[in-house]
PDB file of C-alpha atoms and ligand atoms in Angstrom:
ATOM      1  CA  MET E   1     -14.799 -22.997 -11.650  1.00  0.00           C
ATOM      2  CA  ASN E   2     -11.907 -25.095 -10.382  1.00  0.00           C
ATOM      3  CA  ILE E   3      -8.590 -23.364 -10.113  1.00  0.00           C
ATOM      4  CA  TYR E   4      -5.050 -24.609 -10.333  1.00  0.00           C
ATOM      5  CA  SER E   5      -2.720 -22.969  -7.805  1.00  0.00           C
ATOM      6  CA  PRO E   6      -0.213 -25.499  -6.445  1.00  0.00           C
ATOM      7  CA  GLU E   7       2.287 -24.952  -3.645  1.00  0.00           C
ATOM      8  CA  GLN E   8       5.581 -25.489  -5.388  1.00  0.00           C
ATOM      9  CA  PRO E   9       8.878 -26.054  -3.556  1.00  0.00           C
ATOM     10  CA  ILE E  10      11.716 -23.885  -4.859  1.00  0.00           C
ATOM     11  CA  SER E  11      15.430 -23.589  -4.227  1.00  0.00           C
ATOM     12  CA  LEU E  12      17.561 -20.528  -4.819  1.00  0.00           C
ATOM     13  CA  SER E  13      21.312 -20.019  -4.633  1.00  0.00           C
ATOM     14  CA  GLN E  14      20.610 -16.952  -2.440  1.00  0.00           C
ATOM     15  CA  THR E  15      18.983 -19.093   0.263  1.00  0.00           C
ATOM     16  CA  GLU E  16      21.236 -22.142   0.279  1.00  0.00           C
ATOM     17  CA  SER E  17      22.146 -21.635   3.929  1.00  0.00           C
ATOM     18  CA  PHE E  18      18.464 -21.773   4.967  1.00  0.00           C
ATOM     19  CA  GLN E  19      17.597 -25.172   6.382  1.00  0.00           C
ATOM     20  CA  GLY E  20      13.845 -24.866   6.225  1.00  0.00           C
ATOM     21  CA  GLU E  21      11.455 -25.358   3.353  1.00  0.00           C
ATOM     22  CA  PHE E  22      10.571 -22.707   0.864  1.00  0.00           C
ATOM     23  CA  TYR E  23       7.402 -22.812  -1.287  1.00  0.00           C
ATOM     24  CA  VAL E  24       5.563 -20.566  -3.732  1.00  0.00           C
ATOM     25  CA  LYS E  25       1.771 -20.668  -4.017  1.00  0.00           C
ATOM     26  CA  ARG E  26       1.161 -20.225  -7.709  1.00  0.00           C
ATOM     27  CA  ASP E  27      -1.869 -17.953  -7.923  1.00  0.00           C
ATOM     28  CA  ASP E  28      -0.236 -16.636 -11.098  1.00  0.00           C
ATOM     29  CA  LEU E  29      -1.374 -19.886 -12.747  1.00  0.00           C
ATOM     30  CA  ILE E  30      -5.087 -19.279 -12.038  1.00  0.00           C
ATOM     31  CA  HIS E  31      -5.544 -17.337 -15.273  1.00  0.00           C
ATOM     32  CA  PRO E  32      -3.164 -15.335 -17.493  1.00  0.00           C
ATOM     33  CA  PHE E  33      -5.053 -12.036 -17.058  1.00  0.00           C
ATOM     34  CA  VAL E  34      -7.652 -12.551 -14.318  1.00  0.00           C
ATOM     35  CA  SER E  35      -4.592 -13.189 -12.342  1.00  0.00           C
ATOM     36  CA  GLY E  36      -3.699 -14.038  -8.800  1.00  0.00           C
ATOM     37  CA  ASN E  37      -5.387 -12.057  -6.100  1.00  0.00           C
ATOM     38  CA  LYS E  38      -7.395 -10.067  -8.662  1.00  0.00           C
ATOM     39  CA  TRP E  39      -9.248 -13.262  -9.552  1.00  0.00           C
ATOM     40  CA  ARG E  40      -9.858 -13.953  -5.874  1.00  0.00           C
ATOM     41  CA  LYS E  41     -11.087 -10.442  -5.206  1.00  0.00           C
ATOM     42  CA  LEU E  42     -13.383 -10.342  -8.255  1.00  0.00           C
ATOM     43  CA  LYS E  43     -15.035 -13.689  -7.625  1.00  0.00           C
ATOM     44  CA  HIS E  44     -17.469 -12.395  -5.027  1.00  0.00           C
ATOM     45  CA  TYR E  45     -18.170  -9.182  -6.920  1.00  0.00           C
ATOM     46  CA  LEU E  46     -19.174 -11.328  -9.903  1.00  0.00           C
ATOM     47  CA  GLN E  47     -21.521 -13.311  -7.662  1.00  0.00           C
ATOM     48  CA  LEU E  48     -22.964 -10.094  -6.294  1.00  0.00           C
ATOM     49  CA  ALA E  49     -23.600  -8.804  -9.842  1.00  0.00           C
ATOM     50  CA  LYS E  50     -25.417 -12.035 -10.652  1.00  0.00           C
ATOM     51  CA  GLU E  51     -27.514 -11.992  -7.481  1.00  0.00           C
ATOM     52  CA  ARG E  52     -28.550  -8.379  -8.020  1.00  0.00           C
ATOM     53  CA  ASN E  53     -29.054  -8.900 -11.744  1.00  0.00           C
ATOM     54  CA  LEU E  54     -26.568  -6.171 -12.636  1.00  0.00           C
ATOM     55  CA  HIS E  55     -25.046  -6.428 -16.116  1.00  0.00           C
ATOM     56  CA  HIS E  56     -22.403  -3.763 -16.007  1.00  0.00           C
ATOM     57  CA  LEU E  57     -19.216  -3.642 -13.916  1.00  0.00           C
ATOM     58  CA  ILE E  58     -17.748  -0.201 -13.237  1.00  0.00           C
ATOM     59  CA  THR E  59     -14.289  -0.076 -11.796  1.00  0.00           C
ATOM     60  CA  PHE E  60     -11.287   2.178 -11.298  1.00  0.00           C
ATOM     61  CA  GLY E  61      -7.527   2.135 -11.671  1.00  0.00           C
ATOM     62  CA  GLY E  62      -4.324   3.706 -12.900  1.00  0.00           C
ATOM     63  CA  PRO E  63      -3.291   3.217 -16.534  1.00  0.00           C
ATOM     64  CA  TRP E  64      -1.253   0.057 -15.783  1.00  0.00           C
ATOM     65  CA  SER E  65      -3.780  -1.499 -13.422  1.00  0.00           C
ATOM     66  CA  ASN E  66      -3.817  -5.305 -13.181  1.00  0.00           C
ATOM     67  CA  HIS E  67      -7.275  -4.965 -11.698  1.00  0.00           C
ATOM     68  CA  LEU E  68      -8.713  -3.117 -14.732  1.00  0.00           C
ATOM     69  CA  LEU E  69      -7.430  -5.846 -17.021  1.00  0.00           C
ATOM     70  CA  ALA E  70      -8.717  -8.610 -14.737  1.00  0.00           C
ATOM     71  CA  THR E  71     -12.162  -6.964 -14.641  1.00  0.00           C
ATOM     72  CA  ALA E  72     -12.247  -6.520 -18.429  1.00  0.00           C
ATOM     73  CA  CYS E  73     -11.384 -10.168 -18.983  1.00  0.00           C
ATOM     74  CA  ALA E  74     -13.734 -11.498 -16.278  1.00  0.00           C
ATOM     75  CA  GLY E  75     -16.527  -9.361 -17.733  1.00  0.00           C
ATOM     76  CA  ALA E  76     -15.978 -10.868 -21.168  1.00  0.00           C
ATOM     77  CA  ILE E  77     -15.981 -14.398 -19.704  1.00  0.00           C
ATOM     78  CA  HIS E  78     -19.243 -13.803 -17.826  1.00  0.00           C
ATOM     79  CA  GLY E  79     -21.043 -11.788 -20.506  1.00  0.00           C
ATOM     80  CA  LEU E  80     -21.043  -8.536 -18.522  1.00  0.00           C
ATOM     81  CA  LYS E  81     -20.403  -5.024 -19.823  1.00  0.00           C
ATOM     82  CA  THR E  82     -17.369  -3.358 -18.265  1.00  0.00           C
ATOM     83  CA  THR E  83     -16.296   0.246 -17.896  1.00  0.00           C
ATOM     84  CA  GLY E  84     -12.837   1.142 -16.647  1.00  0.00           C
ATOM     85  CA  VAL E  85     -12.439   4.600 -15.163  1.00  0.00           C
ATOM     86  CA  VAL E  86      -8.777   5.504 -15.534  1.00  0.00           C
ATOM     87  CA  ARG E  87      -6.958   8.079 -13.418  1.00  0.00           C
ATOM     88  CA  GLY E  88      -5.346  10.952 -15.326  1.00  0.00           C
ATOM     89  CA  GLU E  89      -4.823  12.152 -18.912  1.00  0.00           C
ATOM     90  CA  PRO E  90      -5.875   9.894 -21.801  1.00  0.00           C
ATOM     91  CA  VAL E  91      -3.013   7.535 -22.669  1.00  0.00           C
ATOM     92  CA  ASN E  92      -2.550   4.222 -24.391  1.00  0.00           C
ATOM     93  CA  ASN E  93      -0.419   1.257 -23.387  1.00  0.00           C
ATOM     94  CA  PRO E  94      -0.466  -2.538 -23.822  1.00  0.00           C
ATOM     95  CA  VAL E  95      -2.598  -3.095 -20.689  1.00  0.00           C
ATOM     96  CA  LEU E  96      -5.279  -0.606 -21.780  1.00  0.00           C
ATOM     97  CA  THR E  97      -5.256  -2.119 -25.269  1.00  0.00           C
ATOM     98  CA  MET E  98      -5.906  -5.552 -23.761  1.00  0.00           C
ATOM     99  CA  CYS E  99      -8.706  -4.094 -21.620  1.00  0.00           C
ATOM    100  CA  GLN E 100     -10.369  -2.794 -24.773  1.00  0.00           C
ATOM    101  CA  LEU E 101      -9.825  -6.075 -26.631  1.00  0.00           C
ATOM    102  CA  TYR E 102     -11.911  -7.678 -23.896  1.00  0.00           C
ATOM    103  CA  GLY E 103     -14.626  -5.082 -24.556  1.00  0.00           C
ATOM    104  CA  MET E 104     -14.004  -2.663 -21.705  1.00  0.00           C
ATOM    105  CA  ARG E 105     -14.989   0.960 -22.347  1.00  0.00           C
ATOM    106  CA  LEU E 106     -12.454   3.394 -20.921  1.00  0.00           C
ATOM    107  CA  ARG E 107     -13.094   6.797 -19.424  1.00  0.00           C
ATOM    108  CA  PHE E 108     -10.218   9.013 -18.332  1.00  0.00           C
ATOM    109  CA  ILE E 109     -10.896  11.399 -15.455  1.00  0.00           C
ATOM    110  CA  SER E 110      -8.810  13.953 -13.602  1.00  0.00           C
ATOM    111  CA  ARG E 111      -7.061  13.064 -10.370  1.00  0.00           C
ATOM    112  CA  GLY E 112      -9.439  15.363  -8.513  1.00  0.00           C
ATOM    113  CA  GLU E 113     -12.527  13.589  -9.868  1.00  0.00           C
ATOM    114  CA  TYR E 114     -10.845  10.255  -9.275  1.00  0.00           C
ATOM    115  CA  ARG E 115     -10.555  10.959  -5.570  1.00  0.00           C
ATOM    116  CA  GLU E 116     -14.381  11.120  -5.454  1.00  0.00           C
ATOM    117  CA  LYS E 117     -14.952   7.736  -7.108  1.00  0.00           C
ATOM    118  CA  GLU E 118     -18.280   7.013  -5.417  1.00  0.00           C
ATOM    119  CA  ALA E 119     -19.645  10.399  -6.474  1.00  0.00           C
ATOM    120  CA  TYR E 120     -18.418   9.812 -10.027  1.00  0.00           C
ATOM    121  CA  PHE E 121     -20.241   6.490 -10.069  1.00  0.00           C
ATOM    122  CA  GLU E 122     -23.465   7.972  -8.684  1.00  0.00           C
ATOM    123  CA  ASN E 123     -23.451  10.842 -11.178  1.00  0.00           C
ATOM    124  CA  ASN E 124     -22.706   8.724 -14.224  1.00  0.00           C
ATOM    125  CA  PHE E 125     -24.230   5.279 -13.773  1.00  0.00           C
ATOM    126  CA  ASN E 126     -27.529   3.709 -12.771  1.00  0.00           C
ATOM    127  CA  PRO E 127     -27.185   1.523  -9.642  1.00  0.00           C
ATOM    128  CA  ASP E 128     -30.071  -0.664 -10.880  1.00  0.00           C
ATOM    129  CA  GLU E 129     -27.861  -1.733 -13.769  1.00  0.00           C
ATOM    130  CA  ALA E 130     -24.259  -1.193 -12.765  1.00  0.00           C
ATOM    131  CA  LEU E 131     -22.064  -2.507  -9.943  1.00  0.00           C
ATOM    132  CA  PHE E 132     -19.420  -0.267  -8.357  1.00  0.00           C
ATOM    133  CA  ILE E 133     -16.164  -2.114  -7.718  1.00  0.00           C
ATOM    134  CA  ASN E 134     -13.519  -0.125  -5.914  1.00  0.00           C
ATOM    135  CA  GLU E 135      -9.946   0.321  -7.147  1.00  0.00           C
ATOM    136  CA  GLY E 136      -7.953  -2.895  -6.914  1.00  0.00           C
ATOM    137  CA  GLY E 137     -11.099  -4.879  -5.966  1.00  0.00           C
ATOM    138  CA  SER E 138     -10.517  -3.744  -2.398  1.00  0.00           C
ATOM    139  CA  GLY E 139     -13.144  -3.928   0.323  1.00  0.00           C
ATOM    140  CA  GLU E 140     -15.321  -6.550   1.960  1.00  0.00           C
ATOM    141  CA  GLU E 141     -16.168  -8.685  -1.109  1.00  0.00           C
ATOM    142  CA  GLY E 142     -12.529  -8.777  -2.122  1.00  0.00           C
ATOM    143  CA  LEU E 143     -11.405  -9.750   1.347  1.00  0.00           C
ATOM    144  CA  VAL E 144     -13.760 -12.745   1.461  1.00  0.00           C
ATOM    145  CA  GLY E 145     -12.263 -14.169  -1.743  1.00  0.00           C
ATOM    146  CA  CYS E 146      -8.735 -13.976  -0.327  1.00  0.00           C
ATOM    147  CA  LYS E 147      -9.643 -16.099   2.707  1.00  0.00           C
ATOM    148  CA  GLU E 148      -9.834 -19.062   0.362  1.00  0.00           C
ATOM    149  CA  ILE E 149      -6.062 -18.950  -0.154  1.00  0.00           C
ATOM    150  CA  ILE E 150      -5.700 -20.366   3.359  1.00  0.00           C
ATOM    151  CA  ASN E 151      -8.429 -22.983   2.953  1.00  0.00           C
ATOM    152  CA  GLU E 152      -6.675 -24.408  -0.103  1.00  0.00           C
ATOM    153  CA  LEU E 153      -3.296 -25.037   1.522  1.00  0.00           C
ATOM    154  CA  ASN E 154      -2.063 -28.634   1.615  1.00  0.00           C
ATOM    155  CA  GLN E 155      -0.058 -28.164   4.806  1.00  0.00           C
ATOM    156  CA  PRO E 156       0.408 -25.582   7.561  1.00  0.00           C
ATOM    157  CA  TYR E 157       3.202 -23.002   7.230  1.00  0.00           C
ATOM    158  CA  ASP E 158       5.197 -21.126   9.851  1.00  0.00           C
ATOM    159  CA  HIS E 159       5.495 -18.020   7.687  1.00  0.00           C
ATOM    160  CA  ILE E 160       3.504 -16.604   4.774  1.00  0.00           C
ATOM    161  CA  ILE E 161       4.770 -13.601   2.802  1.00  0.00           C
ATOM    162  CA  CYS E 162       2.761 -11.419   0.441  1.00  0.00           C
ATOM    163  CA  ALA E 163       2.922  -8.097  -1.384  1.00  0.00           C
ATOM    164  CA  ALA E 164       0.368  -5.445  -0.472  1.00  0.00           C
ATOM    165  CA  GLY E 165      -1.172  -2.484  -2.265  1.00  0.00           C
ATOM    166  CA  THR E 166      -4.552  -1.897  -0.646  1.00  0.00           C
ATOM    167  CA  GLY E 167      -3.917  -4.595   2.000  1.00  0.00           C
ATOM    168  CA  THR E 168      -7.104  -6.483   1.092  1.00  0.00           C
ATOM    169  CA  THR E 169      -5.292  -9.719   0.248  1.00  0.00           C
ATOM    170  CA  ALA E 170      -3.248  -9.579   3.454  1.00  0.00           C
ATOM    171  CA  ALA E 171      -6.373  -8.858   5.515  1.00  0.00           C
ATOM    172  CA  GLY E 172      -8.232 -11.811   3.976  1.00  0.00           C
ATOM    173  CA  VAL E 173      -5.324 -14.174   4.594  1.00  0.00           C
ATOM    174  CA  LEU E 174      -4.850 -12.972   8.176  1.00  0.00           C
ATOM    175  CA  SER E 175      -8.533 -13.185   9.040  1.00  0.00           C
ATOM    176  CA  GLN E 176      -8.682 -16.781   7.853  1.00  0.00           C
ATOM    177  CA  LEU E 177      -5.490 -17.716   9.731  1.00  0.00           C
ATOM    178  CA  ILE E 178      -7.126 -16.352  12.874  1.00  0.00           C
ATOM    179  CA  ALA E 179     -10.472 -18.032  12.142  1.00  0.00           C
ATOM    180  CA  THR E 180      -8.808 -21.430  11.667  1.00  0.00           C
ATOM    181  CA  LYS E 181      -6.542 -20.941  14.716  1.00  0.00           C
ATOM    182  CA  GLN E 182      -3.274 -21.279  12.834  1.00  0.00           C
ATOM    183  CA  ASP E 183      -0.383 -19.444  14.411  1.00  0.00           C
ATOM    184  CA  THR E 184       1.359 -18.729  11.101  1.00  0.00           C
ATOM    185  CA  GLN E 185       3.173 -15.378  10.928  1.00  0.00           C
ATOM    186  CA  LEU E 186       1.967 -13.222   8.054  1.00  0.00           C
ATOM    187  CA  HIS E 187       4.691 -10.974   6.611  1.00  0.00           C
ATOM    188  CA  VAL E 188       3.251  -8.153   4.567  1.00  0.00           C
ATOM    189  CA  ILE E 189       5.399  -6.179   2.124  1.00  0.00           C
ATOM    190  CA  PRO E 190       3.814  -2.837   1.184  1.00  0.00           C
ATOM    191  CA  VAL E 191       4.916  -1.873  -2.328  1.00  0.00           C
ATOM    192  CA  LEU E 192       4.293   1.807  -1.692  1.00  0.00           C
ATOM    193  CA  LYS E 193       6.021   4.252   0.591  1.00  0.00           C
ATOM    194  CA  GLY E 194       4.183   5.477   3.672  1.00  0.00           C
ATOM    195  CA  LYS E 195       4.895   4.926   7.321  1.00  0.00           C
ATOM    196  CA  GLY E 196       2.078   3.263   9.215  1.00  0.00           C
ATOM    197  CA  TYR E 197      -0.162   3.399   6.143  1.00  0.00           C
ATOM    198  CA  MET E 198      -0.542  -0.349   5.606  1.00  0.00           C
ATOM    199  CA  GLU E 199      -1.162  -1.082   9.260  1.00  0.00           C
ATOM    200  CA  GLY E 200      -3.995   1.447   9.221  1.00  0.00           C
ATOM    201  CA  GLU E 201      -5.490  -0.060   6.081  1.00  0.00           C
ATOM    202  CA  ILE E 202      -5.401  -3.630   7.383  1.00  0.00           C
ATOM    203  CA  ARG E 203      -6.791  -2.598  10.738  1.00  0.00           C
ATOM    204  CA  ARG E 204      -9.583  -0.661   9.041  1.00  0.00           C
ATOM    205  CA  LEU E 205     -10.526  -3.803   7.076  1.00  0.00           C
ATOM    206  CA  LEU E 206     -10.146  -6.318   9.907  1.00  0.00           C
ATOM    207  CA  LYS E 207     -10.652  -4.447  13.163  1.00  0.00           C
ATOM    208  CA  VAL E 208      -8.239  -6.727  14.996  1.00  0.00           C
ATOM    209  CA  ASP E 209      -4.785  -6.188  16.363  1.00  0.00           C
ATOM    210  CA  SER E 210      -2.891  -9.397  15.764  1.00  0.00           C
ATOM    211  CA  LYS E 211       0.583 -10.394  16.831  1.00  0.00           C
ATOM    212  CA  GLN E 212       0.673 -12.683  13.802  1.00  0.00           C
ATOM    213  CA  LEU E 213       0.889  -9.692  11.493  1.00  0.00           C
ATOM    214  CA  LYS E 214       4.324  -8.265  10.645  1.00  0.00           C
ATOM    215  CA  ILE E 215       4.539  -5.365   8.232  1.00  0.00           C
ATOM    216  CA  HIS E 216       7.952  -4.771   6.663  1.00  0.00           C
ATOM    217  CA  GLU E 217       8.015  -1.200   5.394  1.00  0.00           C
ATOM    218  CA  GLU E 218      11.564  -1.111   4.080  1.00  0.00           C
ATOM    219  CA  TYR E 219      11.072  -2.951   0.777  1.00  0.00           C
ATOM    220  CA  HIS E 220       9.244  -0.367  -1.365  1.00  0.00           C
ATOM    221  CA  PHE E 221      12.405   0.472  -3.402  1.00  0.00           C
ATOM    222  CA  GLY E 222      11.491   4.147  -3.632  1.00  0.00           C
ATOM    223  CA  GLY E 223       7.716   3.863  -3.877  1.00  0.00           C
ATOM    224  CA  TYR E 224       4.943   2.438  -6.030  1.00  0.00           C
ATOM    225  CA  ALA E 225       6.267   1.132  -9.373  1.00  0.00           C
ATOM    226  CA  LYS E 226       9.756   2.380  -8.505  1.00  0.00           C
ATOM    227  CA  SER E 227      12.703   0.011  -8.616  1.00  0.00           C
ATOM    228  CA  THR E 228      16.450  -0.200  -8.290  1.00  0.00           C
ATOM    229  CA  LYS E 229      19.115  -2.169 -10.132  1.00  0.00           C
ATOM    230  CA  GLU E 230      19.413  -4.449  -7.111  1.00  0.00           C
ATOM    231  CA  LEU E 231      15.712  -5.327  -7.313  1.00  0.00           C
ATOM    232  CA  LEU E 232      15.808  -5.850 -11.077  1.00  0.00           C
ATOM    233  CA  ASP E 233      18.898  -8.076 -10.796  1.00  0.00           C
ATOM    234  CA  PHE E 234      17.190 -10.144  -8.098  1.00  0.00           C
ATOM    235  CA  ILE E 235      14.102 -10.560 -10.289  1.00  0.00           C
ATOM    236  CA  ALA E 236      16.178 -11.771 -13.237  1.00  0.00           C
ATOM    237  CA  SER E 237      18.074 -14.180 -11.007  1.00  0.00           C
ATOM    238  CA  PHE E 238      14.841 -15.533  -9.499  1.00  0.00           C
ATOM    239  CA  CYS E 239      13.158 -16.077 -12.873  1.00  0.00           C
ATOM    240  CA  ARG E 240      16.267 -17.780 -14.288  1.00  0.00           C
ATOM    241  CA  GLN E 241      16.636 -20.139 -11.326  1.00  0.00           C
ATOM    242  CA  THR E 242      12.996 -21.142 -10.845  1.00  0.00           C
ATOM    243  CA  GLY E 243      11.221 -20.745 -14.185  1.00  0.00           C
ATOM    244  CA  ILE E 244       8.631 -18.673 -12.309  1.00  0.00           C
ATOM    245  CA  LEU E 245       8.112 -15.162 -13.655  1.00  0.00           C
ATOM    246  CA  ILE E 246       7.887 -12.248 -11.215  1.00  0.00           C
ATOM    247  CA  GLU E 247       7.762  -8.502 -11.898  1.00  0.00           C
ATOM    248  CA  PRO E 248       9.041  -5.278 -10.280  1.00  0.00           C
ATOM    249  CA  VAL E 249       5.758  -3.727  -9.063  1.00  0.00           C
ATOM    250  CA  TYR E 250       4.498  -6.362  -6.607  1.00  0.00           C
ATOM    251  CA  THR E 251       5.878  -9.898  -6.542  1.00  0.00           C
ATOM    252  CA  GLY E 252       9.495  -8.861  -7.153  1.00  0.00           C
ATOM    253  CA  LYS E 253       9.480  -6.721  -4.006  1.00  0.00           C
ATOM    254  CA  ALA E 254       7.747  -9.360  -1.884  1.00  0.00           C
ATOM    255  CA  PHE E 255      10.083 -12.146  -2.992  1.00  0.00           C
ATOM    256  CA  TYR E 256      13.163  -9.966  -2.547  1.00  0.00           C
ATOM    257  CA  ALA E 257      11.977  -9.253   0.982  1.00  0.00           C
ATOM    258  CA  ALA E 258      11.438 -12.969   1.665  1.00  0.00           C
ATOM    259  CA  VAL E 259      14.978 -13.835   0.659  1.00  0.00           C
ATOM    260  CA  ASP E 260      16.424 -10.882   2.546  1.00  0.00           C
ATOM    261  CA  LEU E 261      14.497 -11.778   5.728  1.00  0.00           C
ATOM    262  CA  MET E 262      15.597 -15.373   5.381  1.00  0.00           C
ATOM    263  CA  ASN E 263      19.243 -14.343   5.124  1.00  0.00           C
ATOM    264  CA  LYS E 264      18.868 -12.058   8.125  1.00  0.00           C
ATOM    265  CA  GLY E 265      17.695 -15.017  10.189  1.00  0.00           C
ATOM    266  CA  ALA E 266      14.068 -13.919  10.530  1.00  0.00           C
ATOM    267  CA  PHE E 267      12.843 -17.496  10.055  1.00  0.00           C
ATOM    268  CA  SER E 268      14.000 -20.184  12.435  1.00  0.00           C
ATOM    269  CA  PRO E 269      15.827 -23.183  10.930  1.00  0.00           C
ATOM    270  CA  LYS E 270      13.498 -25.933   9.722  1.00  0.00           C
ATOM    271  CA  SER E 271      10.558 -23.568   9.348  1.00  0.00           C
ATOM    272  CA  LYS E 272       8.189 -23.773   6.399  1.00  0.00           C
ATOM    273  CA  VAL E 273       7.897 -20.560   4.445  1.00  0.00           C
ATOM    274  CA  LEU E 274       5.268 -19.832   1.800  1.00  0.00           C
ATOM    275  CA  LEU E 275       5.486 -16.995  -0.709  1.00  0.00           C
ATOM    276  CA  LEU E 276       2.209 -15.945  -2.308  1.00  0.00           C
ATOM    277  CA  HIS E 277       2.620 -15.330  -6.017  1.00  0.00           C
ATOM    278  CA  THR E 278      -0.193 -12.842  -6.404  1.00  0.00           C
ATOM    279  CA  GLY E 279       0.038 -12.822 -10.222  1.00  0.00           C
ATOM    280  CA  GLY E 280       0.014  -9.507 -12.083  1.00  0.00           C
ATOM    281  CA  LEU E 281       2.659 -10.379 -14.655  1.00  0.00           C
ATOM    282  CA  THR E 282       1.575  -7.611 -17.040  1.00  0.00           C
ATOM    283  CA  GLY E 283       3.447  -5.368 -14.583  1.00  0.00           C
ATOM    284  CA  ILE E 284       6.495  -6.258 -16.662  1.00  0.00           C
ATOM    285  CA  LEU E 285       5.024  -4.519 -19.723  1.00  0.00           C
ATOM    286  CA  GLY E 286       5.299  -1.128 -18.054  1.00  0.00           C
ATOM    287  CA  LYS E 287       8.806  -1.735 -16.741  1.00  0.00           C
ATOM    288  CA  TYR E 288      10.574  -3.783 -19.402  1.00  0.00           C
ATOM    289  CA  GLN E 289      12.848  -0.937 -20.419  1.00  0.00           C
ATOM    290  CA  ASP E 290      14.302  -0.763 -16.901  1.00  0.00           C
ATOM    291  CA  PHE E 291      15.972  -4.164 -17.233  1.00  0.00           C
ATOM    292  CA  THR E 292      19.489  -4.325 -18.620  1.00  0.00           C
ATOM    293  CA  PHE E 293      21.332  -7.500 -19.513  1.00  0.00           C
TER     294      PHE E 293
HETATM  295  C1  PLP X   1      -2.996  -5.777  -6.950  1.00  0.00           C
HETATM  296  C2  PLP X   1      -1.857  -6.643  -6.595  1.00  0.00           C
HETATM  297  C3  PLP X   1      -1.396  -6.773  -5.264  1.00  0.00           C
HETATM  298  C4  PLP X   1      -1.960  -5.961  -4.127  1.00  0.00           C
HETATM  299  O1  PLP X   1      -3.036  -6.587  -3.515  1.00  0.00           O
HETATM  300  P1  PLP X   1      -3.862  -5.851  -2.351  1.00  0.00           P
HETATM  301  O2  PLP X   1      -4.933  -6.805  -2.026  1.00  0.00           O
HETATM  302  O3  PLP X   1      -4.408  -4.595  -2.985  1.00  0.00           O
HETATM  303  O4  PLP X   1      -2.957  -5.535  -1.260  1.00  0.00           O
HETATM  304  C5  PLP X   1      -0.367  -7.661  -5.012  1.00  0.00           C
HETATM  305  N1  PLP X   1       0.204  -8.363  -6.012  1.00  0.00           N
HETATM  306  C6  PLP X   1      -0.192  -8.253  -7.289  1.00  0.00           C
HETATM  307  C7  PLP X   1       0.509  -9.020  -8.335  1.00  0.00           C
HETATM  308  C8  PLP X   1      -1.234  -7.390  -7.632  1.00  0.00           C
HETATM  309  O5  PLP X   1      -1.621  -7.287  -8.917  1.00  0.00           O
END
């Protein structure tokens, strides 16, 4: 399947003093619901299912998970059964409704059970039929898919910025920058709170210690799915000025960080900066009431 994810130049009033070039890689355009990095991470799991002749994808997530929806939709496209194991009490919301429209069966399990995902899979599913895909599509297969982001680029960049949850996307991008000997700086914006957490995750996935990696821990806005008026105002201003939609859970935080770093002089004049739009626009559905106009 060919994908469409151009590198689009943008200009913002907030960055007028920056003399370099500013681009967004539009992974949000890959597919409306198998979106962004979730598409990239699922691609190799889908291949694995085919190779092993497994017809059922089992995966895990919170009730607003972009990954659950991406898996449900990809399953429907490829004729595979899907089960989404959801953390916590039974609930309904627009994302879970869309998952079920695409044929996903949902199972709600307690937080305690959820912590033992592998055991839950082993006790409830047959590994000759079903493929275990970890939360967020994280892990080795997911990482491989994210390397392709670098291979697709039309030009080299001095800086790349991306949001991180599990760190799989960042690890894939960094490993391919290293493999292709590009000295691009990768700026990673963890969307959750936790000192040193993201560095540990990326190191666990990659087993390298790279000077090209910079983790900026001060842009979580209170923690996962938390936001502030300042963040929400930035998001509205960005969408209005560019025609590119971003949301408060992932891309809003990463793009806010990019602009803030730019204004603090983190990027030398004339440098080329690339923001990864990792998709996930249904994040807005859970947060729409936070915006005020
Ligand atoms: C899931 C998600 C991320 C986090 O990706 P990781 O590979 O888990 O770090 C970033 N952005 C968006 C839009 C997402 O949906």
